Short mmCIF file of C-alpha atoms in Angstrom, two decimals:
data_model
loop_
_atom_site.label_atom_id
_atom_site.label_comp_id
_atom_site.label_asym_id
_atom_site.label_seq_id
_atom_site.Cartn_x
_atom_site.Cartn_y
_atom_site.Cartn_z
CA MET A 165 280.63 20.58 -95.84
CA SER A 166 280.56 21.58 -92.16
CA ALA A 167 278.09 24.35 -93.00
CA VAL A 168 275.80 21.79 -94.60
CA LEU A 169 276.10 19.54 -91.54
CA ASP A 170 275.38 22.44 -89.19
CA HIS A 171 272.34 23.37 -91.21
CA HIS A 172 271.17 19.73 -91.17
CA ASP A 173 271.55 19.49 -87.39
CA HIS A 174 269.65 22.72 -86.96
CA ASP A 175 266.96 21.40 -89.28
CA HIS A 176 266.80 18.17 -87.29
CA ASP A 177 266.16 19.94 -84.00
CA HIS A 178 263.42 22.33 -85.01
CA HIS A 179 261.71 20.70 -87.97
CA ALA A 180 261.30 17.04 -87.14
CA PRO A 181 260.03 15.20 -90.24
CA THR A 182 256.25 15.07 -90.57
CA GLY A 183 253.73 12.99 -92.51
CA TRP A 184 255.03 9.69 -93.93
CA ARG A 185 258.66 10.79 -93.50
CA ARG A 186 258.20 10.84 -89.73
CA TRP A 187 257.53 7.09 -89.85
CA VAL A 188 259.74 5.89 -92.71
CA PHE A 189 262.83 7.73 -91.45
CA ALA A 190 261.92 7.41 -87.77
CA THR A 191 264.89 7.52 -85.41
CA ASN A 192 262.83 8.40 -82.36
CA HIS A 193 262.43 5.48 -79.95
CA LYS A 194 258.75 6.26 -79.35
CA ASP A 195 257.81 6.29 -83.03
CA ILE A 196 259.78 3.08 -83.64
CA GLY A 197 258.13 1.47 -80.60
CA THR A 198 254.73 2.39 -82.05
CA LEU A 199 255.68 0.93 -85.44
CA TYR A 200 256.78 -2.33 -83.81
CA LEU A 201 253.54 -2.60 -81.84
CA LEU A 202 251.35 -1.94 -84.89
CA PHE A 203 253.34 -4.42 -86.99
CA ALA A 204 253.05 -7.06 -84.25
CA PHE A 205 249.30 -6.51 -83.98
CA ALA A 206 248.88 -6.89 -87.75
CA MET A 207 250.83 -10.16 -87.61
CA LEU A 208 248.77 -11.29 -84.61
CA MET A 209 245.65 -10.83 -86.72
CA ILE A 210 247.12 -12.76 -89.68
CA GLY A 211 248.34 -15.58 -87.41
CA GLY A 212 244.94 -15.53 -85.71
CA VAL A 213 243.09 -16.00 -89.00
CA LEU A 214 245.27 -19.06 -89.71
CA ALA A 215 244.45 -20.41 -86.24
CA LEU A 216 240.73 -19.93 -86.86
CA LEU A 217 241.01 -21.84 -90.15
CA ILE A 218 242.70 -24.66 -88.19
CA ARG A 219 239.91 -24.64 -85.57
CA ALA A 220 237.21 -24.48 -88.26
CA GLU A 221 238.65 -27.60 -89.86
CA LEU A 222 238.78 -29.36 -86.47
CA PHE A 223 235.22 -28.42 -85.50
CA GLN A 224 234.03 -31.91 -86.50
CA PRO A 225 235.67 -35.06 -87.87
CA GLY A 226 235.80 -35.27 -91.66
CA LEU A 227 236.95 -32.62 -94.12
CA GLN A 228 235.14 -29.28 -93.83
CA VAL A 229 237.26 -26.29 -94.72
CA VAL A 230 240.78 -27.22 -95.85
CA ASN A 231 242.52 -30.33 -97.15
CA PRO A 232 245.21 -32.03 -95.01
CA GLU A 233 248.11 -30.54 -97.00
CA LEU A 234 246.83 -26.98 -96.55
CA PHE A 235 246.09 -27.83 -92.91
CA ASN A 236 249.77 -28.61 -92.35
CA GLN A 237 250.73 -25.35 -94.04
CA LEU A 238 248.35 -23.50 -91.71
CA THR A 239 249.81 -25.04 -88.53
CA THR A 240 253.36 -24.28 -89.72
CA MET A 241 252.68 -20.68 -90.69
CA HIS A 242 250.51 -19.98 -87.63
CA GLY A 243 253.43 -20.93 -85.39
CA LEU A 244 256.10 -19.03 -87.33
CA ILE A 245 254.00 -15.88 -87.70
CA MET A 246 252.94 -15.80 -84.05
CA VAL A 247 256.43 -16.41 -82.66
CA PHE A 248 258.58 -14.33 -85.02
CA GLY A 249 255.98 -11.85 -86.26
CA ALA A 250 253.73 -11.14 -83.29
CA ILE A 251 255.18 -11.90 -79.85
CA MET A 252 258.85 -11.02 -80.34
CA PRO A 253 258.31 -7.73 -82.24
CA ALA A 254 255.62 -6.66 -79.75
CA PHE A 255 258.05 -6.99 -76.82
CA VAL A 256 260.69 -5.11 -78.82
CA GLY A 257 258.08 -2.38 -79.29
CA PHE A 258 257.55 -2.20 -75.53
CA ALA A 259 261.33 -2.12 -75.04
CA ASN A 260 261.74 0.76 -77.49
CA TRP A 261 258.99 2.79 -75.87
CA MET A 262 259.78 2.18 -72.21
CA ILE A 263 263.49 1.46 -71.69
CA PRO A 264 264.78 4.98 -72.47
CA LEU A 265 261.97 6.47 -70.32
CA GLN A 266 262.67 4.11 -67.43
CA ILE A 267 266.44 4.66 -67.32
CA GLY A 268 266.33 8.40 -68.04
CA ALA A 269 267.97 8.18 -71.47
CA SER A 270 267.21 10.58 -74.31
CA ASP A 271 266.72 7.79 -76.85
CA MET A 272 268.10 4.38 -77.81
CA ALA A 273 271.86 4.14 -78.33
CA PHE A 274 271.78 3.52 -82.09
CA ALA A 275 268.82 5.41 -83.51
CA ARG A 276 269.42 4.59 -87.20
CA MET A 277 270.07 0.91 -86.52
CA ASN A 278 266.79 0.97 -84.60
CA ASN A 279 265.01 2.16 -87.72
CA PHE A 280 266.77 -0.44 -89.88
CA SER A 281 265.96 -3.32 -87.53
CA PHE A 282 262.27 -2.41 -87.76
CA TRP A 283 262.08 -1.99 -91.54
CA LEU A 284 263.91 -5.28 -92.13
CA MET A 285 260.87 -7.03 -90.70
CA ILE A 286 258.49 -5.80 -93.40
CA PRO A 287 260.03 -7.67 -96.38
CA ALA A 288 260.55 -10.71 -94.13
CA ALA A 289 256.90 -10.70 -93.09
CA ILE A 290 255.72 -10.29 -96.68
CA MET A 291 257.93 -13.18 -97.77
CA LEU A 292 256.75 -15.37 -94.88
CA ALA A 293 253.03 -14.69 -95.29
CA GLY A 294 253.33 -14.61 -99.09
CA SER A 295 254.71 -18.16 -99.19
CA PHE A 296 251.09 -19.38 -99.36
CA PHE A 297 251.00 -18.05 -102.93
CA MET A 298 254.20 -19.76 -104.09
CA PRO A 299 254.26 -23.00 -106.13
CA GLY A 300 253.33 -25.89 -103.85
CA GLY A 301 252.03 -23.53 -101.13
CA ALA A 302 253.58 -22.55 -97.79
CA PRO A 303 256.07 -24.76 -95.89
CA ALA A 304 254.27 -27.65 -94.18
CA ALA A 305 256.95 -29.01 -91.85
CA GLY A 306 255.59 -27.59 -88.59
CA TRP A 307 256.94 -24.32 -87.12
CA THR A 308 259.98 -26.31 -85.93
CA LEU A 309 260.87 -27.06 -89.58
CA TYR A 310 262.04 -30.59 -88.80
CA ALA A 311 264.26 -32.42 -91.28
CA PRO A 312 263.74 -34.59 -93.32
CA LEU A 313 260.36 -32.95 -94.17
CA THR A 314 262.10 -29.69 -95.04
CA LEU A 315 264.29 -31.43 -97.62
CA GLN A 316 261.23 -32.23 -99.78
CA MET A 317 259.34 -28.92 -99.65
CA GLY A 318 258.88 -26.54 -102.59
CA PRO A 319 260.39 -23.07 -103.13
CA SER A 320 258.35 -21.57 -100.26
CA MET A 321 260.73 -23.38 -97.88
CA ASP A 322 263.61 -21.27 -99.19
CA ALA A 323 261.53 -18.12 -98.83
CA GLY A 324 260.73 -19.13 -95.25
CA ILE A 325 264.41 -19.72 -94.46
CA PHE A 326 265.35 -16.34 -95.95
CA ALA A 327 262.57 -14.61 -94.00
CA LEU A 328 263.73 -16.20 -90.73
CA HIS A 329 267.31 -15.10 -91.42
CA ILE A 330 266.16 -11.51 -91.91
CA LEU A 331 263.95 -11.58 -88.78
CA GLY A 332 266.90 -13.03 -86.85
CA ALA A 333 269.19 -10.22 -88.05
CA SER A 334 266.54 -7.72 -86.95
CA SER A 335 266.35 -9.35 -83.50
CA ILE A 336 270.14 -9.30 -83.08
CA MET A 337 270.37 -5.63 -84.01
CA GLY A 338 267.51 -4.76 -81.67
CA SER A 339 269.23 -6.69 -78.87
CA ILE A 340 272.59 -4.98 -79.37
CA ASN A 341 270.79 -1.64 -79.26
CA ILE A 342 268.97 -2.54 -76.04
CA ILE A 343 272.10 -3.84 -74.28
CA VAL A 344 274.20 -0.79 -75.21
CA THR A 345 271.38 1.57 -74.22
CA ILE A 346 270.90 -0.05 -70.81
CA LEU A 347 274.60 -0.40 -69.99
CA ASN A 348 275.71 3.04 -71.23
CA MET A 349 272.82 5.47 -70.97
CA ARG A 350 271.34 5.15 -67.49
CA ALA A 351 270.71 8.35 -65.54
CA PRO A 352 273.39 9.26 -62.95
CA GLY A 353 272.78 7.32 -59.75
CA MET A 354 270.85 4.49 -61.39
CA THR A 355 273.00 1.47 -60.61
CA LEU A 356 272.11 -1.91 -62.12
CA MET A 357 270.34 -3.00 -58.93
CA LYS A 358 268.19 0.11 -59.01
CA MET A 359 266.91 -0.46 -62.54
CA PRO A 360 263.18 -1.09 -63.04
CA MET A 361 262.33 -4.79 -63.48
CA PHE A 362 261.25 -4.38 -67.11
CA VAL A 363 264.70 -3.03 -67.96
CA TRP A 364 266.33 -5.97 -66.17
CA THR A 365 264.21 -8.58 -67.93
CA TRP A 366 264.98 -7.02 -71.31
CA LEU A 367 268.72 -6.81 -70.62
CA ILE A 368 268.73 -10.56 -69.92
CA THR A 369 266.41 -11.31 -72.85
CA ALA A 370 268.68 -9.38 -75.23
CA TYR A 371 271.68 -11.49 -74.20
CA LEU A 372 269.60 -14.64 -74.78
CA LEU A 373 268.63 -13.42 -78.26
CA ILE A 374 272.23 -12.71 -79.27
CA ALA A 375 273.24 -16.16 -77.99
CA VAL A 376 270.59 -18.24 -79.78
CA MET A 377 269.52 -16.48 -83.00
CA PRO A 378 272.79 -17.49 -84.75
CA VAL A 379 272.10 -21.11 -83.72
CA LEU A 380 268.74 -21.01 -85.53
CA ALA A 381 270.50 -19.38 -88.49
CA GLY A 382 272.99 -22.26 -88.55
CA ALA A 383 270.25 -24.91 -88.45
CA ILE A 384 268.25 -23.39 -91.31
CA THR A 385 271.41 -22.70 -93.35
CA MET A 386 272.35 -26.39 -93.08
CA THR A 387 268.79 -27.19 -94.20
CA LEU A 388 269.33 -24.87 -97.18
CA THR A 389 272.63 -26.51 -98.21
CA ASP A 390 271.05 -29.96 -97.82
CA ARG A 391 268.28 -28.83 -100.17
CA HIS A 392 270.42 -27.24 -102.88
CA PHE A 393 274.13 -27.88 -102.52
CA GLY A 394 274.41 -31.62 -102.03
CA THR A 395 275.39 -31.63 -98.35
CA SER A 396 273.97 -34.29 -96.04
CA PHE A 397 273.77 -32.72 -92.59
CA PHE A 398 270.25 -34.05 -91.99
CA ASN A 399 269.85 -36.48 -94.89
CA PRO A 400 270.23 -40.11 -93.73
CA ALA A 401 270.82 -41.27 -97.32
CA GLY A 402 274.09 -39.35 -97.31
CA GLY A 403 275.09 -40.28 -93.77
CA GLY A 404 273.34 -37.33 -92.11
CA ASP A 405 271.15 -37.38 -89.02
CA PRO A 406 267.66 -35.79 -88.79
CA VAL A 407 267.88 -35.93 -84.97
CA MET A 408 270.91 -33.62 -85.10
CA TYR A 409 268.59 -31.00 -86.57
CA GLN A 410 266.35 -31.35 -83.51
CA HIS A 411 269.29 -30.87 -81.16
CA ILE A 412 270.40 -27.70 -82.95
CA PHE A 413 266.88 -26.36 -83.33
CA TRP A 414 265.92 -26.88 -79.70
CA PHE A 415 269.18 -25.42 -78.46
CA PHE A 416 267.77 -22.29 -80.03
CA GLY A 417 264.12 -23.13 -79.36
CA HIS A 418 264.17 -23.55 -75.64
CA PRO A 419 265.89 -20.27 -74.73
CA GLU A 420 263.51 -18.77 -77.30
CA VAL A 421 260.45 -19.63 -75.20
CA TYR A 422 262.05 -17.74 -72.29
CA ILE A 423 262.82 -14.84 -74.65
CA MET A 424 259.06 -14.71 -75.20
CA ILE A 425 258.16 -14.73 -71.47
CA LEU A 426 260.88 -12.78 -69.61
CA PRO A 427 259.73 -9.33 -70.84
CA ALA A 428 256.22 -10.35 -69.75
CA PHE A 429 257.59 -11.00 -66.25
CA GLY A 430 259.07 -7.50 -66.34
CA ILE A 431 255.79 -5.83 -67.32
CA VAL A 432 253.81 -7.67 -64.63
CA SER A 433 256.47 -6.74 -62.05
CA HIS A 434 255.57 -3.08 -62.66
CA ILE A 435 251.81 -3.37 -62.72
CA ILE A 436 251.21 -5.52 -59.63
CA PRO A 437 253.13 -3.16 -57.28
CA ALA A 438 251.33 -0.14 -58.76
CA PHE A 439 247.84 -1.51 -58.11
CA ALA A 440 248.73 -3.13 -54.78
CA ARG A 441 250.16 0.24 -53.64
CA LYS A 442 253.27 -1.53 -52.34
CA ARG A 443 256.80 -1.81 -53.60
CA LEU A 444 257.73 -5.05 -55.35
CA PHE A 445 258.42 -7.82 -52.84
CA GLY A 446 261.94 -9.23 -53.16
CA TYR A 447 263.41 -7.06 -55.92
CA ALA A 448 266.89 -8.65 -55.74
CA SER A 449 265.51 -12.18 -55.77
CA MET A 450 263.42 -11.26 -58.82
CA VAL A 451 266.58 -10.13 -60.64
CA TYR A 452 268.49 -13.28 -59.67
CA ALA A 453 265.53 -15.51 -60.56
CA THR A 454 265.38 -13.94 -64.03
CA GLY A 455 269.11 -14.54 -64.49
CA SER A 456 268.81 -18.15 -63.27
CA ILE A 457 265.96 -18.87 -65.69
CA ALA A 458 268.11 -17.52 -68.55
CA ILE A 459 271.13 -19.65 -67.62
CA LEU A 460 269.11 -22.82 -67.00
CA SER A 461 267.27 -22.36 -70.30
CA PHE A 462 270.46 -23.46 -72.11
CA ILE A 463 270.68 -26.89 -70.48
CA VAL A 464 267.14 -28.22 -70.94
CA TRP A 465 266.71 -28.31 -74.73
CA ALA A 466 266.39 -32.10 -75.16
CA HIS A 467 263.25 -32.32 -73.02
CA HIS A 468 261.60 -31.70 -76.41
CA MET A 469 263.22 -34.94 -77.60
CA PHE A 470 262.41 -37.62 -75.02
CA THR A 471 261.03 -39.88 -77.77
CA THR A 472 264.09 -39.71 -80.07
CA GLY A 473 265.80 -42.70 -78.46
CA MET A 474 268.15 -40.83 -76.17
CA PRO A 475 269.85 -42.88 -73.43
CA VAL A 476 268.11 -43.05 -70.06
CA THR A 477 270.97 -41.09 -68.44
CA GLY A 478 270.30 -38.28 -70.90
CA GLN A 479 266.59 -38.39 -70.21
CA LEU A 480 267.21 -38.15 -66.46
CA PHE A 481 269.56 -35.19 -66.85
CA PHE A 482 267.12 -33.22 -69.00
CA MET A 483 264.21 -34.17 -66.76
CA TYR A 484 265.88 -32.87 -63.58
CA ALA A 485 267.32 -29.78 -65.29
CA THR A 486 263.84 -28.90 -66.56
CA MET A 487 262.33 -29.36 -63.09
CA LEU A 488 265.02 -27.03 -61.74
CA ILE A 489 263.69 -24.14 -63.88
CA ALA A 490 260.43 -24.38 -61.93
CA VAL A 491 262.29 -23.08 -58.85
CA PRO A 492 263.19 -19.53 -60.01
CA THR A 493 259.85 -19.31 -61.83
CA GLY A 494 258.11 -20.26 -58.56
CA VAL A 495 260.15 -17.59 -56.74
CA LYS A 496 258.75 -14.98 -59.12
CA VAL A 497 255.16 -16.16 -58.69
CA PHE A 498 255.46 -16.15 -54.89
CA ASN A 499 257.01 -12.66 -55.00
CA TRP A 500 254.11 -11.34 -57.07
CA ILE A 501 251.63 -12.87 -54.64
CA ALA A 502 253.59 -11.46 -51.68
CA THR A 503 253.47 -8.04 -53.36
CA MET A 504 249.67 -8.24 -53.53
CA TRP A 505 249.40 -9.63 -49.97
CA LYS A 506 247.76 -7.02 -47.68
CA GLY A 507 248.07 -4.41 -50.42
CA SER A 508 245.37 -1.80 -51.07
CA MET A 509 244.45 -3.42 -54.35
CA THR A 510 242.18 -2.01 -57.03
CA PHE A 511 241.34 -3.87 -60.20
CA GLU A 512 241.61 -1.61 -63.20
CA THR A 513 242.19 -3.36 -66.54
CA PRO A 514 246.02 -3.56 -66.29
CA MET A 515 245.72 -5.25 -62.89
CA LEU A 516 243.00 -7.60 -64.15
CA PHE A 517 245.24 -8.75 -66.98
CA SER A 518 248.19 -9.11 -64.59
CA VAL A 519 246.22 -11.23 -62.10
CA GLY A 520 244.78 -13.18 -65.04
CA PHE A 521 248.34 -13.67 -66.27
CA LEU A 522 249.41 -14.92 -62.85
CA PHE A 523 246.64 -17.49 -62.60
CA VAL A 524 246.72 -18.84 -66.15
CA PHE A 525 250.50 -18.67 -66.58
CA THR A 526 250.95 -20.65 -63.36
CA MET A 527 248.61 -23.28 -64.77
CA GLY A 528 250.71 -23.44 -67.93
CA GLY A 529 253.82 -23.74 -65.75
CA PHE A 530 252.37 -26.71 -63.88
CA THR A 531 251.51 -28.56 -67.10
CA GLY A 532 255.11 -27.87 -68.19
CA LEU A 533 256.34 -29.47 -64.97
CA ILE A 534 254.17 -32.51 -65.71
CA LEU A 535 255.59 -32.72 -69.25
CA SER A 536 259.15 -32.58 -67.87
CA ILE A 537 258.68 -36.08 -66.42
CA ALA A 538 260.25 -38.28 -69.09
CA PRO A 539 257.88 -41.31 -68.92
CA VAL A 540 254.82 -39.03 -68.85
CA ASP A 541 256.13 -36.99 -71.76
CA THR A 542 256.73 -40.18 -73.76
CA GLN A 543 252.96 -40.73 -73.65
CA LEU A 544 251.94 -37.11 -74.20
CA GLN A 545 254.62 -36.22 -76.81
CA ASP A 546 253.20 -34.48 -79.90
CA GLY A 547 249.68 -34.59 -78.50
CA TYR A 548 247.15 -31.93 -77.62
CA TYR A 549 248.30 -31.80 -73.98
CA VAL A 550 251.51 -30.17 -75.25
CA VAL A 551 249.47 -27.76 -77.41
CA ALA A 552 247.41 -26.80 -74.35
CA HIS A 553 250.56 -26.34 -72.27
CA PHE A 554 252.42 -23.97 -74.54
CA HIS A 555 249.34 -21.94 -75.43
CA TYR A 556 248.69 -21.40 -71.72
CA VAL A 557 252.23 -20.10 -71.42
CA LEU A 558 252.38 -18.07 -74.64
CA VAL A 559 248.83 -16.74 -75.00
CA ALA A 560 247.88 -16.40 -71.35
CA GLY A 561 251.49 -15.62 -70.48
CA SER A 562 253.10 -13.40 -73.12
CA LEU A 563 249.94 -12.01 -74.72
CA TYR A 564 248.09 -11.19 -71.47
CA ALA A 565 251.18 -9.42 -70.14
CA MET A 566 251.30 -7.36 -73.33
CA PHE A 567 247.65 -6.41 -72.96
CA ALA A 568 248.37 -5.48 -69.33
CA GLY A 569 251.35 -3.38 -70.42
CA PHE A 570 249.31 -1.69 -73.15
CA TYR A 571 246.53 -0.66 -70.76
CA TYR A 572 249.07 0.41 -68.13
CA TRP A 573 251.24 2.58 -70.38
CA VAL A 574 248.86 3.75 -73.10
CA PRO A 575 247.85 6.90 -71.12
CA LYS A 576 251.55 7.81 -71.11
CA TRP A 577 251.93 7.02 -74.81
CA THR A 578 248.87 8.83 -76.14
CA GLY A 579 247.90 11.33 -73.46
CA VAL A 580 244.36 9.96 -73.27
CA MET A 581 242.72 7.33 -71.06
CA TYR A 582 241.22 4.23 -72.65
CA ASN A 583 237.62 3.37 -71.79
CA GLU A 584 237.76 1.37 -68.54
CA THR A 585 234.47 -0.48 -69.11
CA ARG A 586 235.57 -1.62 -72.56
CA GLY A 587 238.91 -2.69 -71.14
CA LYS A 588 237.17 -4.87 -68.56
CA ILE A 589 234.90 -6.35 -71.24
CA HIS A 590 238.02 -7.17 -73.28
CA PHE A 591 239.61 -8.86 -70.26
CA TRP A 592 236.67 -11.07 -69.27
CA TRP A 593 235.82 -11.91 -72.87
CA SER A 594 239.46 -12.90 -73.53
CA LEU A 595 239.89 -14.84 -70.28
CA ILE A 596 236.72 -16.91 -70.65
CA SER A 597 237.07 -17.64 -74.38
CA PHE A 598 240.76 -18.50 -73.93
CA ASN A 599 239.97 -21.11 -71.29
CA VAL A 600 237.06 -22.50 -73.31
CA THR A 601 239.51 -22.90 -76.22
CA PHE A 602 242.54 -24.42 -74.55
CA PHE A 603 241.37 -26.14 -71.37
CA PRO A 604 239.60 -28.99 -73.25
CA MET A 605 242.87 -29.64 -75.12
CA HIS A 606 244.38 -31.07 -71.92
CA PHE A 607 241.68 -33.75 -71.98
CA LEU A 608 242.14 -34.37 -75.71
CA GLY A 609 245.87 -34.88 -75.13
CA LEU A 610 245.37 -37.20 -72.18
CA ALA A 611 242.91 -39.20 -74.30
CA GLY A 612 245.56 -39.58 -76.99
CA MET A 613 244.72 -37.06 -79.71
CA PRO A 614 247.90 -36.19 -81.70
CA ARG A 615 248.51 -32.62 -82.84
CA ARG A 616 248.92 -31.40 -86.45
CA TYR A 617 246.27 -33.79 -87.77
CA ALA A 618 243.46 -32.49 -89.97
CA ASP A 619 241.10 -35.28 -88.87
CA TYR A 620 240.39 -37.38 -85.79
CA PRO A 621 238.22 -40.24 -84.49
CA MET A 622 234.66 -39.56 -83.34
CA GLN A 623 235.38 -39.75 -79.60
CA PHE A 624 237.31 -36.44 -79.73
CA THR A 625 234.44 -34.46 -81.30
CA ASP A 626 232.88 -32.71 -78.29
CA PHE A 627 236.08 -31.23 -76.85
CA ASN A 628 237.14 -30.09 -80.33
CA MET A 629 233.79 -28.36 -80.82
CA TRP A 630 234.24 -26.49 -77.53
CA ALA A 631 237.77 -25.53 -78.50
CA SER A 632 236.70 -24.23 -81.90
CA VAL A 633 233.81 -22.17 -80.49
CA GLY A 634 236.15 -20.68 -77.86
CA ALA A 635 238.78 -19.87 -80.50
CA PHE A 636 236.36 -17.81 -82.58
CA GLY A 637 235.23 -16.04 -79.39
CA PHE A 638 238.84 -15.23 -78.53
CA GLY A 639 239.54 -14.00 -82.05
CA PHE A 640 236.57 -11.62 -82.04
CA ALA A 641 237.63 -10.32 -78.61
CA GLN A 642 240.86 -9.07 -80.20
CA VAL A 643 238.98 -7.41 -83.05
CA TYR A 644 236.85 -5.67 -80.38
CA PHE A 645 240.06 -4.63 -78.60
CA PHE A 646 241.43 -3.01 -81.75
CA LEU A 647 238.24 -1.27 -82.90
CA PHE A 648 236.94 -0.03 -79.56
CA ILE A 649 240.07 0.46 -77.45
CA VAL A 650 243.18 0.85 -79.61
CA LEU A 651 241.72 3.01 -82.41
CA PRO A 652 240.07 5.57 -80.09
CA VAL A 653 243.26 6.16 -78.05
CA MET A 654 245.34 6.38 -81.23
CA ARG A 655 242.94 9.04 -82.52
CA GLY A 656 243.13 10.86 -79.18
CA VAL A 657 239.50 10.15 -78.29
CA GLY A 658 238.88 9.86 -74.55
CA GLU A 659 239.41 11.88 -71.42
CA LYS A 660 242.81 13.50 -71.01
CA ALA A 661 245.20 11.36 -68.99
CA PRO A 662 246.34 12.94 -65.70
CA ALA A 663 250.10 13.29 -65.11
CA LYS A 664 250.10 10.17 -62.94
CA PRO A 665 247.11 8.21 -64.21
CA TRP A 666 247.29 5.36 -61.71
CA GLU A 667 248.28 7.23 -58.58
CA ALA A 668 244.93 8.74 -57.73
CA ALA A 669 242.95 5.55 -58.33
CA GLU A 670 240.37 5.12 -55.56
CA GLY A 671 241.94 8.08 -53.75
CA LEU A 672 244.47 5.89 -51.95
CA GLU A 673 247.92 7.11 -50.95
CA TRP A 674 250.59 4.68 -52.06
CA GLU A 675 254.33 4.19 -52.20
CA VAL A 676 256.16 4.64 -55.49
CA PRO A 677 256.99 1.03 -56.39
CA SER A 678 260.14 1.53 -58.46
CA PRO A 679 263.30 0.77 -56.48
CA ALA A 680 264.78 4.20 -57.19
CA PRO A 681 262.33 6.99 -58.06
CA PHE A 682 263.92 9.65 -60.29
CA HIS A 683 263.25 12.46 -57.84
CA THR A 684 265.74 10.96 -55.36
CA PHE A 685 268.69 11.48 -57.73
CA GLU A 686 270.95 14.39 -56.86
CA THR A 687 271.52 15.29 -60.52
CA PRO A 688 268.73 15.20 -63.10
CA PRO A 689 269.21 12.93 -66.14
CA LYS A 690 271.30 14.66 -68.80
CA LEU A 691 269.33 15.34 -71.98
CA ASP A 692 270.84 16.26 -75.33
CA ALA A 693 269.34 18.25 -78.17
CA THR A 694 267.37 15.31 -79.58
CA ALA A 695 265.35 15.04 -76.37
CA THR A 696 263.34 18.13 -77.23
CA ARG A 697 261.54 16.52 -80.18
CA VAL A 698 260.31 13.32 -78.62
CA ILE A 699 256.76 13.12 -79.95
CA GLY A 700 254.36 15.26 -81.96
#
């Protein structure tokens, strides 16, 4: 037996699997990171098509493209696919690629679990997206899956619940892997307070994920037993309470929105110092701010529920707690601006997306602050102002940061430079079409247009037309991104990337922004045998 094992180990070192085996049996963090990113992009495209169907229907009043029932299925599935299929897996892809490189580890701690946590997502995604083809169509309860709507849905609801369970299990495994990797595998000399910001944000994000994914699992399992096993958790007829579902869901759901933005903060905290040629301003305060946001995220959940009849005392608590989160977030924004202040800035695509992120994310943050005011939220609840707010945070926040991270790290990943002109076209096209899409929604919300409706009164027509035109523009910008930027670098087309692609930009000398550059360590990072076969 030992001879067989020895032979296998030898085989593993010198003949890494090739062809399809390289991907199906991948245990290498870089290959798994690539798989995550490609999967997330595919889901982004699917979720985007659903969004465009929604916007096509809303182009004018009256029925045009889909009936109201299908419209509700589209809004539900768009939300679920974007959150659980696109944004979260994409950040896990970035984590897989960059965390071992940034802490000097040879790979992730649990290589096979890494593979498993990726491949679990494929059946889940098929089940989620395939629910459109089940009897009665996809779930139509909104991405929040509020009871009592969920108690009357067809079989696709069960498929959706199962898919979310599997995606949750994948997230938990990924998080355990990330935490163990960061805590156990850092290079000698890299203390916690010397870790790169992206590593810090992911460490905190991973703890958040482990804390809240089981809460979501509990909520949807109670929904399942209400549907099939005669329980009455959320069924008023049996003494249950639909509002209890909201409490449980949002106890998961609010930390979840920070799970989707903290890694973005980490990415931007690398790019801004690099292109300002200065080290990050206030590293320690950035770490503490990230931690504070994570802790506060657990005590604000009911600001999603100001209209459920909660006592005024409760409303006041959740209002003030929500406003408190603006403080650490503001600290981060000021630190980024202070990093750029008097820097020798150049504006290559990663920096453009980071500055775009800063501007548009801050706008989304301000609308969030407005929505935290209980009496204001009572008016704007479930309207288009809320839709505008969270798309500013999630699209212009999470997605822009991912684009920034892609442009920043893709020379390292592929060995070739992307086309800078095309990158800039992608940025301006995305920025303008995004704002044309979502800025008018603030006005629609203030004027009283509710969300998740397939039709609306005449007075909302013009802003909806603008929004729909912008949405198609934004969608095509991402197709352009894939065809003319992603595909060429994946195929190795483009000029060869220099060893330090961003250092020589504009010929300026600059400080290394990371708090502890590797070359200052007395002992080099220890590498084991697996480190020799990192990528083809």
